[in-house]
Short mmCIF file of C-alpha atoms (C1' of nucleotides) in Angstrom, two decimals:
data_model
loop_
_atom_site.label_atom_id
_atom_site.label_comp_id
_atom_site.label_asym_id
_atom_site.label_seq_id
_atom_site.Cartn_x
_atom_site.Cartn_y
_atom_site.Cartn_z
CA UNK A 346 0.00 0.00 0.00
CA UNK A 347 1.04 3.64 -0.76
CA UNK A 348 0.90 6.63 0.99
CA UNK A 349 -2.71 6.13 2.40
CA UNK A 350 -5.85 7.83 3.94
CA UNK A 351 -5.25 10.87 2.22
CA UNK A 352 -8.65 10.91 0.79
CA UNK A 353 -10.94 12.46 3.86
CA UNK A 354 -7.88 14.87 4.25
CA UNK A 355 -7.81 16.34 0.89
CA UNK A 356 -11.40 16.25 0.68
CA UNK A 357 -11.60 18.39 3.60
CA UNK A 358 -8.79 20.67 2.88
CA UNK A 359 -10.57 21.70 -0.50
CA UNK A 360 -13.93 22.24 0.99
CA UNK A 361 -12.38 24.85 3.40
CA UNK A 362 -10.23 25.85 0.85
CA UNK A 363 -13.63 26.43 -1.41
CA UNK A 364 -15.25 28.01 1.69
CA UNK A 365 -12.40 30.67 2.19
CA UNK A 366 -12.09 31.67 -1.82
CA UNK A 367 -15.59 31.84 -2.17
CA UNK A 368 -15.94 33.94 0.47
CA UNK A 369 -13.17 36.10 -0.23
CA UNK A 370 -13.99 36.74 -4.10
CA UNK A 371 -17.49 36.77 -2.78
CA UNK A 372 -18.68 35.07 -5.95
CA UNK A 373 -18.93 30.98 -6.74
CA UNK A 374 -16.61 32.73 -9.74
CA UNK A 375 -13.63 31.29 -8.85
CA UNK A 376 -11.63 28.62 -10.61
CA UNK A 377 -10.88 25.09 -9.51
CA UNK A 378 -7.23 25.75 -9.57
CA UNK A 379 -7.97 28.70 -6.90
CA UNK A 380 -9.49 26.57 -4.90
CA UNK A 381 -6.70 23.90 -4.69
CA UNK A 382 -3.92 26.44 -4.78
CA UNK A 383 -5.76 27.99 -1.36
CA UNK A 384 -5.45 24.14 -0.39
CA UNK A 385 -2.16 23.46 -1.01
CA UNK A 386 -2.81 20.76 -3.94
CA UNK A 387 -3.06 20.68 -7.72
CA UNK A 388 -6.19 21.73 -9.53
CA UNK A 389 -6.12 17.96 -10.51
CA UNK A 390 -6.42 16.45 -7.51
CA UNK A 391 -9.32 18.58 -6.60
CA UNK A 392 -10.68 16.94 -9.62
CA UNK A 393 -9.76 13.43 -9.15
CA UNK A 394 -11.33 13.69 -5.56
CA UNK A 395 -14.90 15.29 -6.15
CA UNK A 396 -15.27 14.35 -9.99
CA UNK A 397 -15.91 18.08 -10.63
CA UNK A 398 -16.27 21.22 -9.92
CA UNK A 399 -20.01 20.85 -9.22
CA UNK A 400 -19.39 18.10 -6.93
CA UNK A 401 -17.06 20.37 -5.04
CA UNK A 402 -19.31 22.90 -5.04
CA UNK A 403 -22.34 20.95 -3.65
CA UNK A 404 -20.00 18.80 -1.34
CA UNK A 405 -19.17 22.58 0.42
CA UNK A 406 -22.53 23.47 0.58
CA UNK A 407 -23.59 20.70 2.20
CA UNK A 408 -20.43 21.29 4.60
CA UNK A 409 -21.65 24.06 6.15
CA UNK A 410 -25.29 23.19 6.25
CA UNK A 411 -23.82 20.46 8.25
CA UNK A 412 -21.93 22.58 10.44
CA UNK A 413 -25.07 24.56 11.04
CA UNK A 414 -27.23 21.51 11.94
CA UNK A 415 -24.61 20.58 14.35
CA UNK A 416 -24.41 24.00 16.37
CA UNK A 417 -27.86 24.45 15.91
CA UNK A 418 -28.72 20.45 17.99
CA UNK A 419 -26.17 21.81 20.40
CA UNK A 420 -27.57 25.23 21.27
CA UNK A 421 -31.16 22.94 21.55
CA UNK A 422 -29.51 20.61 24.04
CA UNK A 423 -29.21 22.53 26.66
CA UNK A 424 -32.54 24.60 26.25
CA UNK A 425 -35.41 23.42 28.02
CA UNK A 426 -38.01 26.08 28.13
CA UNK A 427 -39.73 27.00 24.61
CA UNK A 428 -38.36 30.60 25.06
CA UNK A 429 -35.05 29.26 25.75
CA UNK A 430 -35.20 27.34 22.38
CA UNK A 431 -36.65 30.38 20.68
CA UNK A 432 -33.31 32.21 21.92
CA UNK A 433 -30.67 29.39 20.96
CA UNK A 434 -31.93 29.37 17.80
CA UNK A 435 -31.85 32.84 17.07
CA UNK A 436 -28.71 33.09 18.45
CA UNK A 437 -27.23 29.80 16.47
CA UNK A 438 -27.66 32.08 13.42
CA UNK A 439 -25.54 34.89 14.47
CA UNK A 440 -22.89 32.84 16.20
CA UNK A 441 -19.47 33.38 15.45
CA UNK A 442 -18.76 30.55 12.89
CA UNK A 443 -22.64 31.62 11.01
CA UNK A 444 -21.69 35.10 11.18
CA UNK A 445 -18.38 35.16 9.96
CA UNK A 446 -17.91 37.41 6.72
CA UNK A 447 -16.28 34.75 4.72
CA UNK A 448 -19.53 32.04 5.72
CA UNK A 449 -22.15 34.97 4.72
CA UNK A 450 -20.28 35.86 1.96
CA UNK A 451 -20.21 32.09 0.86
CA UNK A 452 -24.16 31.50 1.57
CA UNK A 453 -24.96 34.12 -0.28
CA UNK A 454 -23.61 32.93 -3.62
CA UNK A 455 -25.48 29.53 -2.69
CA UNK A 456 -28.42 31.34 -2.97
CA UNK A 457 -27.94 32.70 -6.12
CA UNK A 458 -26.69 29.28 -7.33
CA UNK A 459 -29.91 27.77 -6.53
CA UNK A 460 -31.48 29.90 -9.00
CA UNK A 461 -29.30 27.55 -11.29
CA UNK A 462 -29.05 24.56 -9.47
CA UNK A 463 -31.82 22.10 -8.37
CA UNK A 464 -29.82 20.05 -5.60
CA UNK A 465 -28.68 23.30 -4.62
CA UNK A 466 -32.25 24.76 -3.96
CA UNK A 467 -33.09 21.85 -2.52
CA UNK A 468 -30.73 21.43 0.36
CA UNK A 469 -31.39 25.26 1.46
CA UNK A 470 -34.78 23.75 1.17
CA UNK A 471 -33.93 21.64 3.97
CA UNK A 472 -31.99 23.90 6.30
CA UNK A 473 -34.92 26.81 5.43
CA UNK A 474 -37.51 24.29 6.70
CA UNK A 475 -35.40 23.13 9.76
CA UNK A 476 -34.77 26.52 11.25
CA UNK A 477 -38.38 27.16 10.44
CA UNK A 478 -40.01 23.90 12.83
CA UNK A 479 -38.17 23.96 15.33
CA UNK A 480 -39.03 27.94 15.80
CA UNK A 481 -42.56 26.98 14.91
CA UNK A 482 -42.81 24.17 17.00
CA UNK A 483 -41.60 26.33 20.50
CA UNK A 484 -43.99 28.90 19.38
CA UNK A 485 -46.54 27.06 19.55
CA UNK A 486 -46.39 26.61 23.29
CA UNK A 487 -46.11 29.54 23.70
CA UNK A 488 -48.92 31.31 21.91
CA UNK A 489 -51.77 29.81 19.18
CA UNK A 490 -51.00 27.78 15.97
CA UNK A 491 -51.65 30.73 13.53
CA UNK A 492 -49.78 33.35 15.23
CA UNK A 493 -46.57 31.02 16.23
CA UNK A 494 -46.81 30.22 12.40
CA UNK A 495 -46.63 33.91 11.42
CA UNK A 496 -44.33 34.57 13.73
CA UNK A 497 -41.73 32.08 12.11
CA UNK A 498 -42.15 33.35 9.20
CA UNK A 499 -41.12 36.48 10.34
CA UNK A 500 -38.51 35.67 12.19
CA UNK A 501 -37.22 34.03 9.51
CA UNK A 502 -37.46 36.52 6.81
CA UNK A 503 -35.68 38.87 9.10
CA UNK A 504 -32.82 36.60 10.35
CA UNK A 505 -32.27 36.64 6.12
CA UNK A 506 -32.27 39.91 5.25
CA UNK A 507 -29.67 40.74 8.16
CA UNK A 508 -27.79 38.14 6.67
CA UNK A 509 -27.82 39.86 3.25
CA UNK A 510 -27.54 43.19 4.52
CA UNK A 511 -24.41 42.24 6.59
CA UNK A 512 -22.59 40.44 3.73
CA UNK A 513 -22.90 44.17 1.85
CA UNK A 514 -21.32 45.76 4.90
CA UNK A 515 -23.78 48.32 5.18
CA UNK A 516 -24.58 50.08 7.96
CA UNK A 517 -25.47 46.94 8.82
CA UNK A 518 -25.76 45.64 12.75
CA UNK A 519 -23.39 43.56 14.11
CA UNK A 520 -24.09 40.58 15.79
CA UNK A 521 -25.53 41.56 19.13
CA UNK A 522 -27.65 44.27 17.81
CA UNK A 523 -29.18 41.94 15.02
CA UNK A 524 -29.71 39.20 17.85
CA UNK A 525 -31.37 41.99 19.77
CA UNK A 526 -33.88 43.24 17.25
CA UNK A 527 -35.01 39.69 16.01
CA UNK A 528 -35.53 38.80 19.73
CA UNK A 529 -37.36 41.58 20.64
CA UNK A 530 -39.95 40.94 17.31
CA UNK A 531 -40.68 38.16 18.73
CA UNK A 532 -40.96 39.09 22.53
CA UNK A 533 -43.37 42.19 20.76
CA UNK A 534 -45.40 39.52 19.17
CA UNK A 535 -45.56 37.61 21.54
CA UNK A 536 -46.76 39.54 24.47
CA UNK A 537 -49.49 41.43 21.87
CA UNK A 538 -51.14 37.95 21.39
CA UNK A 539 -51.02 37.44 24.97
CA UNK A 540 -53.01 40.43 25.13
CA UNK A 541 -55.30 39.94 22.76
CA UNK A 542 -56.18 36.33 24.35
CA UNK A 543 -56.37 38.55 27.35
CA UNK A 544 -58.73 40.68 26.14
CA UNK A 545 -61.29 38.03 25.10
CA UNK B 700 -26.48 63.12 -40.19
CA UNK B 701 -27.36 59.46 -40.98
CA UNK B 702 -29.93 56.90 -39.24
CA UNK B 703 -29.79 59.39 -36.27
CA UNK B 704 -31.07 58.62 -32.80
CA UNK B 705 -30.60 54.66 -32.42
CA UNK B 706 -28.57 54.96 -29.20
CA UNK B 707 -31.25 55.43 -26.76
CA UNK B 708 -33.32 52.93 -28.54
CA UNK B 709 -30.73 50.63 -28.61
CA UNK B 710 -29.53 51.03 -24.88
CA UNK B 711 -32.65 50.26 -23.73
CA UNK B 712 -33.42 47.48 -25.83
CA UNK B 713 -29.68 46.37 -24.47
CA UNK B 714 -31.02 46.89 -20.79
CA UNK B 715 -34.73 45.57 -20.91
CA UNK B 716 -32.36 42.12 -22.64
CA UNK B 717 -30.31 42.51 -19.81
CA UNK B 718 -32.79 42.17 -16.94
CA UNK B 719 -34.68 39.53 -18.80
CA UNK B 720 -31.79 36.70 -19.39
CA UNK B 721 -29.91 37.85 -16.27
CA UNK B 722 -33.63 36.94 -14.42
CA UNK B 723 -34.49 34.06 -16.85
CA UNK B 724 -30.66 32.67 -15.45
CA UNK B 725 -30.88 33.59 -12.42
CA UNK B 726 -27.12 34.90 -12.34
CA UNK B 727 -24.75 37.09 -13.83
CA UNK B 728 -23.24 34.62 -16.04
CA UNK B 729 -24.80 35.66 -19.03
CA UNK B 730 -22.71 36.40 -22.19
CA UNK B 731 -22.93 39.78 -23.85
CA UNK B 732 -23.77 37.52 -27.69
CA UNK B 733 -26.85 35.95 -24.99
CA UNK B 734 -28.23 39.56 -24.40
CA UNK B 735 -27.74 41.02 -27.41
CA UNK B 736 -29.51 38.17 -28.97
CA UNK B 737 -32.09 38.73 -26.96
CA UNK B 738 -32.37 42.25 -28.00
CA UNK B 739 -32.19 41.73 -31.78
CA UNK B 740 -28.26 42.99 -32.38
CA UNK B 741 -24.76 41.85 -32.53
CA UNK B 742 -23.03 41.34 -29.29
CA UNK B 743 -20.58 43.91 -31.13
CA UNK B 744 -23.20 46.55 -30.95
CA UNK B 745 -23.56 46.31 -27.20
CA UNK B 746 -20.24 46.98 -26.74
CA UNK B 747 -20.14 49.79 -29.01
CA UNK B 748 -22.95 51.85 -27.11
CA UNK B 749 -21.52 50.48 -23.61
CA UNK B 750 -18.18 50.00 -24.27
CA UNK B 751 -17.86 46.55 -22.44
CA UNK B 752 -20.17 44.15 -20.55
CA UNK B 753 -19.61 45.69 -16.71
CA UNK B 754 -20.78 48.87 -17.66
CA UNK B 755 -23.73 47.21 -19.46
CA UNK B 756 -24.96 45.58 -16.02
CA UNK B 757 -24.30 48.48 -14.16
CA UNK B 758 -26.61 50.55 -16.70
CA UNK B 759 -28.62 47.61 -16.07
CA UNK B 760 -28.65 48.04 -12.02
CA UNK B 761 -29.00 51.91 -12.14
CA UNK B 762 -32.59 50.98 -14.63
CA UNK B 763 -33.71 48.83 -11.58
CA UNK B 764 -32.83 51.52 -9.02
CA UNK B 765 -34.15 54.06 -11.04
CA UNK B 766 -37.12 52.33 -11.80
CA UNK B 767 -37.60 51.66 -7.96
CA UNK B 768 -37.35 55.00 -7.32
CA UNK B 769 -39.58 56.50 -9.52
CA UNK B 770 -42.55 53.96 -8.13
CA UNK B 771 -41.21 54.98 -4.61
CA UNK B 772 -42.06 58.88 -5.70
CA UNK B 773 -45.32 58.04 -7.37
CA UNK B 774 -46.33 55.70 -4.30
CA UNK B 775 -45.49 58.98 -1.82
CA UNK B 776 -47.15 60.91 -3.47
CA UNK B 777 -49.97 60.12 -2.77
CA UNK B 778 -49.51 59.73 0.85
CA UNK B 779 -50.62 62.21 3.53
CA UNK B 780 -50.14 60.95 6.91
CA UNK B 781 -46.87 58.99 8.04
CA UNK B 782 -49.02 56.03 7.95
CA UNK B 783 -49.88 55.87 4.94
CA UNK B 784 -46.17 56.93 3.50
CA UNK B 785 -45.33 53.89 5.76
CA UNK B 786 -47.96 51.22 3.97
CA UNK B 787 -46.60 53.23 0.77
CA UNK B 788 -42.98 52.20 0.96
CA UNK B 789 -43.68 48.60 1.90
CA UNK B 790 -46.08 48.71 -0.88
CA UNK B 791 -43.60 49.27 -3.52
CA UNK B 792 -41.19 46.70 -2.97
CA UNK B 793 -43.70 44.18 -3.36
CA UNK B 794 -45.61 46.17 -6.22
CA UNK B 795 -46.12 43.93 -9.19
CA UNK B 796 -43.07 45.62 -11.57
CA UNK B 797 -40.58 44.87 -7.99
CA UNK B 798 -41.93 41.12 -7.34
CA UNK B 799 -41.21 40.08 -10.83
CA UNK B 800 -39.95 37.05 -10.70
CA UNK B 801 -37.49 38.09 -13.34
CA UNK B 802 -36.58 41.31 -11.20
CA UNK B 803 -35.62 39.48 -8.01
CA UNK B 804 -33.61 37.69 -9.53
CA UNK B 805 -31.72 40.13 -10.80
CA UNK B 806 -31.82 42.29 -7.73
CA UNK B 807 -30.28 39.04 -5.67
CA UNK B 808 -27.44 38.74 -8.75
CA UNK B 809 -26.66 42.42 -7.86
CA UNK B 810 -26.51 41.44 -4.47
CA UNK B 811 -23.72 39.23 -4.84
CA UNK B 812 -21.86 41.25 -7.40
CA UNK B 813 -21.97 44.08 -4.75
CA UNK B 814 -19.07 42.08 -3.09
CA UNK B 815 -16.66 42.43 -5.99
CA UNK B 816 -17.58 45.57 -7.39
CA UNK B 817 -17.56 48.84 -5.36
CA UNK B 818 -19.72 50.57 -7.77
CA UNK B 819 -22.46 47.91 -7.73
CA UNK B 820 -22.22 48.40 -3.95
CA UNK B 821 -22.15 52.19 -3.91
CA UNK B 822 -25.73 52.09 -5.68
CA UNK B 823 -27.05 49.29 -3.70
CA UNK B 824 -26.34 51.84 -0.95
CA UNK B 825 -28.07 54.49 -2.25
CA UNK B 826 -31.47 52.26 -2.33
CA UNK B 827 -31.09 50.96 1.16
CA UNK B 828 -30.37 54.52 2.73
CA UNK B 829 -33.72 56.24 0.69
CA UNK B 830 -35.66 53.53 2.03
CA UNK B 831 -34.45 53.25 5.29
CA UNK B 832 -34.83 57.40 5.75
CA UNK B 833 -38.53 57.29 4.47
CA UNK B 834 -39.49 54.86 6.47
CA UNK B 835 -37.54 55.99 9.70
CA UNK B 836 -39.05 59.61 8.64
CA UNK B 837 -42.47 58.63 9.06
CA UNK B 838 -42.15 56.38 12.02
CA UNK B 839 -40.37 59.30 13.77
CA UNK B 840 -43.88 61.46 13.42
CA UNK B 841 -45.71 58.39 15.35
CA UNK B 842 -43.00 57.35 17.79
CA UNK B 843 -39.59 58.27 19.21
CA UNK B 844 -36.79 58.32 17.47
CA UNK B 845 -34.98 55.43 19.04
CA UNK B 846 -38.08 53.40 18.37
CA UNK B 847 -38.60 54.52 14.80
CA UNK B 848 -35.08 53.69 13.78
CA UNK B 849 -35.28 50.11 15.43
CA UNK B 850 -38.40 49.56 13.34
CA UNK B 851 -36.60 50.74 10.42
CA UNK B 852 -34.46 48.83 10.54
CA UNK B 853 -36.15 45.79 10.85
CA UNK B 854 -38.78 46.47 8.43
CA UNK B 855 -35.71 46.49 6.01
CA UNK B 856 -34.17 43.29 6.89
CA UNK B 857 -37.71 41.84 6.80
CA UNK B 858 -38.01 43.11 3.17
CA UNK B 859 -35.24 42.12 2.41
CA UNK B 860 -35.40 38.58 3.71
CA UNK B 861 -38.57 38.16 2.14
CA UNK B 862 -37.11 38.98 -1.21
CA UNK B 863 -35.10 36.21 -1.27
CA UNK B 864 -36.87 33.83 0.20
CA UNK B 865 -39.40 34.55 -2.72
CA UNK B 866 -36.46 33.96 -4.93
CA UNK B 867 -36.12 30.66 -3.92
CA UNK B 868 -40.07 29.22 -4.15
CA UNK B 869 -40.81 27.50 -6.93
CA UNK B 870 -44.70 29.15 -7.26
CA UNK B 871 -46.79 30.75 -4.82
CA UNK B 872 -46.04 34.35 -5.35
CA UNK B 873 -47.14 35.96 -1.95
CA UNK B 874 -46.92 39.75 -2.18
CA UNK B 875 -50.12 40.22 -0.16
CA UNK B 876 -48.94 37.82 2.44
CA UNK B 877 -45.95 39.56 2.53
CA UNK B 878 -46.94 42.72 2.92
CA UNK B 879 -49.22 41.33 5.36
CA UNK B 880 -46.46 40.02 7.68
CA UNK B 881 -44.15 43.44 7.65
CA UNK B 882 -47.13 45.89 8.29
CA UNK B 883 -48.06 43.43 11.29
CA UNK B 884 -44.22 44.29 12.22
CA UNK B 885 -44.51 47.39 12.05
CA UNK B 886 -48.17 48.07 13.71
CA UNK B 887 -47.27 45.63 16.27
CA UNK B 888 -44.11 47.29 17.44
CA UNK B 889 -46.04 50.98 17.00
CA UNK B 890 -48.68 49.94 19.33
CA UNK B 891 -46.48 48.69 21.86
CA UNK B 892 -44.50 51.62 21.94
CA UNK B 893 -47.45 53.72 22.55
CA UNK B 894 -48.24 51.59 25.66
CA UNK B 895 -45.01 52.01 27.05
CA UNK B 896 -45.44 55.58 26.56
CA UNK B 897 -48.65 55.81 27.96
CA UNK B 898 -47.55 53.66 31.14
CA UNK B 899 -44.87 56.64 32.02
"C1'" DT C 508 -19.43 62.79 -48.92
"C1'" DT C 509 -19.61 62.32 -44.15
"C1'" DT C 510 -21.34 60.35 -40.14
"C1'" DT C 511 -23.70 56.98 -37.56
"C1'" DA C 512 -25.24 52.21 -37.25
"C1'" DT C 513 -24.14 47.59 -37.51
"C1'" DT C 514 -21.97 43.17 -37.93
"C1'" DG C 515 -18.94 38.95 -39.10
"C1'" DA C 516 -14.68 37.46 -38.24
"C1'" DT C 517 -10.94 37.21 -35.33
"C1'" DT C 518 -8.05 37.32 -31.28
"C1'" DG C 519 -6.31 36.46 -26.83
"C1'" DA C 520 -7.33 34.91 -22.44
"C1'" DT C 521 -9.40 31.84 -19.24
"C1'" DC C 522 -11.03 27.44 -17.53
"C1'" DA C 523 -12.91 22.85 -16.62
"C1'" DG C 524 -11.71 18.58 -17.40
"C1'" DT C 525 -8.43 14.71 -19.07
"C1'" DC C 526 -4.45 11.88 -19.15
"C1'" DA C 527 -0.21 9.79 -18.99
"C1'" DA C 528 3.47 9.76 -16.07
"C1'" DT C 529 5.80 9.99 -11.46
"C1'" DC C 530 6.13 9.35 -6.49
"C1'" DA C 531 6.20 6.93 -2.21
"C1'" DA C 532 5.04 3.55 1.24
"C1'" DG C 533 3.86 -0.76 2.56
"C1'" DA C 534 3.52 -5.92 1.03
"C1'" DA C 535 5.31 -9.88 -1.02
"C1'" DT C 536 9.17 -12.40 -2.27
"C1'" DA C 537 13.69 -14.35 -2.36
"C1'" DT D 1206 17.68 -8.09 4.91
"C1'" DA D 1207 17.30 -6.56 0.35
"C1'" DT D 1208 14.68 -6.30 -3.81
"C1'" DT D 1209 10.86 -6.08 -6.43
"C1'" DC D 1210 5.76 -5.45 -6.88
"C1'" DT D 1211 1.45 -2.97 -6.10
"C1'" DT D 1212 -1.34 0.82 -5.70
"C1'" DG D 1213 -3.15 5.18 -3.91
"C1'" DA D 1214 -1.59 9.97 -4.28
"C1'" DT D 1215 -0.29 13.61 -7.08
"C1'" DT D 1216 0.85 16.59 -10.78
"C1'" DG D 1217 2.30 19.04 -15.31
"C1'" DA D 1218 0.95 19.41 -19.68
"C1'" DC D 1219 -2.59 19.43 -22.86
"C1'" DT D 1220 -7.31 20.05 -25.02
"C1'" DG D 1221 -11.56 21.84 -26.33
"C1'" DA D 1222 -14.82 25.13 -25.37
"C1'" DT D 1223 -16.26 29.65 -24.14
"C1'" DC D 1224 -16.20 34.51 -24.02
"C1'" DA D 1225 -15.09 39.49 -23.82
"C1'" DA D 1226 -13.26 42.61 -26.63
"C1'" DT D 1227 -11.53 44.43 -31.12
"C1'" DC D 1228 -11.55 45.72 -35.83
"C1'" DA D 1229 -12.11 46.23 -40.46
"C1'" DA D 1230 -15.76 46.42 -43.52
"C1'" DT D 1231 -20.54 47.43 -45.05
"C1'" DA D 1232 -25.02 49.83 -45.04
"C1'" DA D 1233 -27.67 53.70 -45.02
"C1'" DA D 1234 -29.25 58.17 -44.05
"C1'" DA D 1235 -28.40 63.14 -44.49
#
DNA sequence: TTTTATTGATTGATCAGTCAATCAAGAATA
DNA sequence: TATTCTTGATTGACTGATCAATCAATAAAA
């Protein structure tokens, strides 16, 4: 046997590598041999490894959806209350490995590419309708089925548009100030259906 | 003077091209010969009137923002009270010409070229600041200023999110649901500042 | 004629993907 | 132990396709 077990390596050396170019050039613009220079290998390699550059592409993506699952069934571990949940997984989206520049910056082209790409828009299918059930679901113990469900929504929407608005480096708020306002839509909501149960 | 006056006729034909396979694509990767198909000429011919393909999509961008802007007027206009200039603003981004299909998708390309180009990111500024300061105008005539900037803000990120999440659906174009959802946002926080107010 | 409009043909650059050839480390063999 | 296989790892060089940009040439209107 030869020099062996390289495989997982590589494989995981180019899908950082991918993450860090793409979210550098901020654009899924960038050539294969980018990619494996920023890895240390031959554009070849990166070839002989994921079959192509779609492969490597996808195999990324699903590398940080992954990652994302992962903090996100930590941060629910240790949250027992629905409010509690509500908060861990705002706050999963704006942690520091979500909310890097280079992550946003990579996302972002994902969601263009999904325009494009149909196993693309399908696995931000799949993290779009995991962030939304498991706010859903503590909402709804918190307050009636329609209103928890619009309140999702809206929480969702606006975790987004942060997202996009930070990857443009507007005036945008940082972390703790876009953890703030998303939390305190949904204490707002919250406490105006309380009221309006109250009131009948 | 020969066959005078084709260069306005032909820029926009370029531009109108440009929005329609950029949207159709769903990404900037369009070749100049794949617009200028699509508006009857020679790919030479484009670059003769805009002397290379960046400066046709930024021509492109500044038609979308100018376009925006002109419904934005029209919409204020015919507003009176801050409320109304509120459910004005929202209005328009989800106004039929905004929630083209075709449109987002060209407004979430620009998004992403924003990150490469300074100049796409200059005017992308210019949008978000006019609607942010309309909107945080007229929510500082119903509420103070702190309040009316943290709605503001929101409301933005809100729009924004839902704009790309609307990207992403296959069908089920919701402008009235979305509208729906950010003037709840918006009425919701408004009436709780009031309470607070009134418990002082 | 002069000026604008318009294009086909061409060029030079860039890239994804391919391939044949090397490298190196452990296994088999003598 | 020393030598020769075996095979995964790795790459440089090459190819074919694509594209932005250029240019020389043509058409047509004034």
């Amino acid at each position: 046997m030869p020099k062996v077990g390289m495989e997982p390596l590589r494989k995981r050396a180019l899908i950082d590598a991918a993450i860090r170019t793409i979210g550098e050039r901020g654009s899924l613009d960038v050539t294969v041999a980018q990619i494996a220079q920023e890895a240390g290998v031959s554009a070849a390699l990166a070839h002989h490894y994921f079959g192509g550059k779609e492969q490597l592409i996808l195999a990324t993506m699903r590398h940080l959806l992954n990652e994302l699952g992962q903090d996100l069934l930590g941060a629910l571990h240790n949250a027992r209350t629905p409010s509690a949940r509500i908060v861990a997984v705002i706050a999963v989206n704006f942690s520091a490995a979500q909310f890097a520049p280079q992550t946003i910056a990579a996302w972002l082209t994902f969601y263009v590419h999904a325009q494009q790409s149909d196993e693309t828009r399908r696995l931000l299918r799949v993290y779009a309708r995991r962030m939304h059930s498991n706010l859903a679901y503590a909402l709804q113990q918190l307050t009636d089925r329609e209103t928890a469900l619009q309140i999702a929504e809206g929480t969702g929407a606006m975790i987004d548009g942060l997202y996009i608005r930070h990857a443009l480096r507007n005036g945008a708020p940082e972390a703790a100030k876009a953890i703030a306002l998303v939390e305190d839509y949904v204490t707002t909501k919250l406490a105006a259906s309380e009221r309006s149960r109250a009131a009948l």
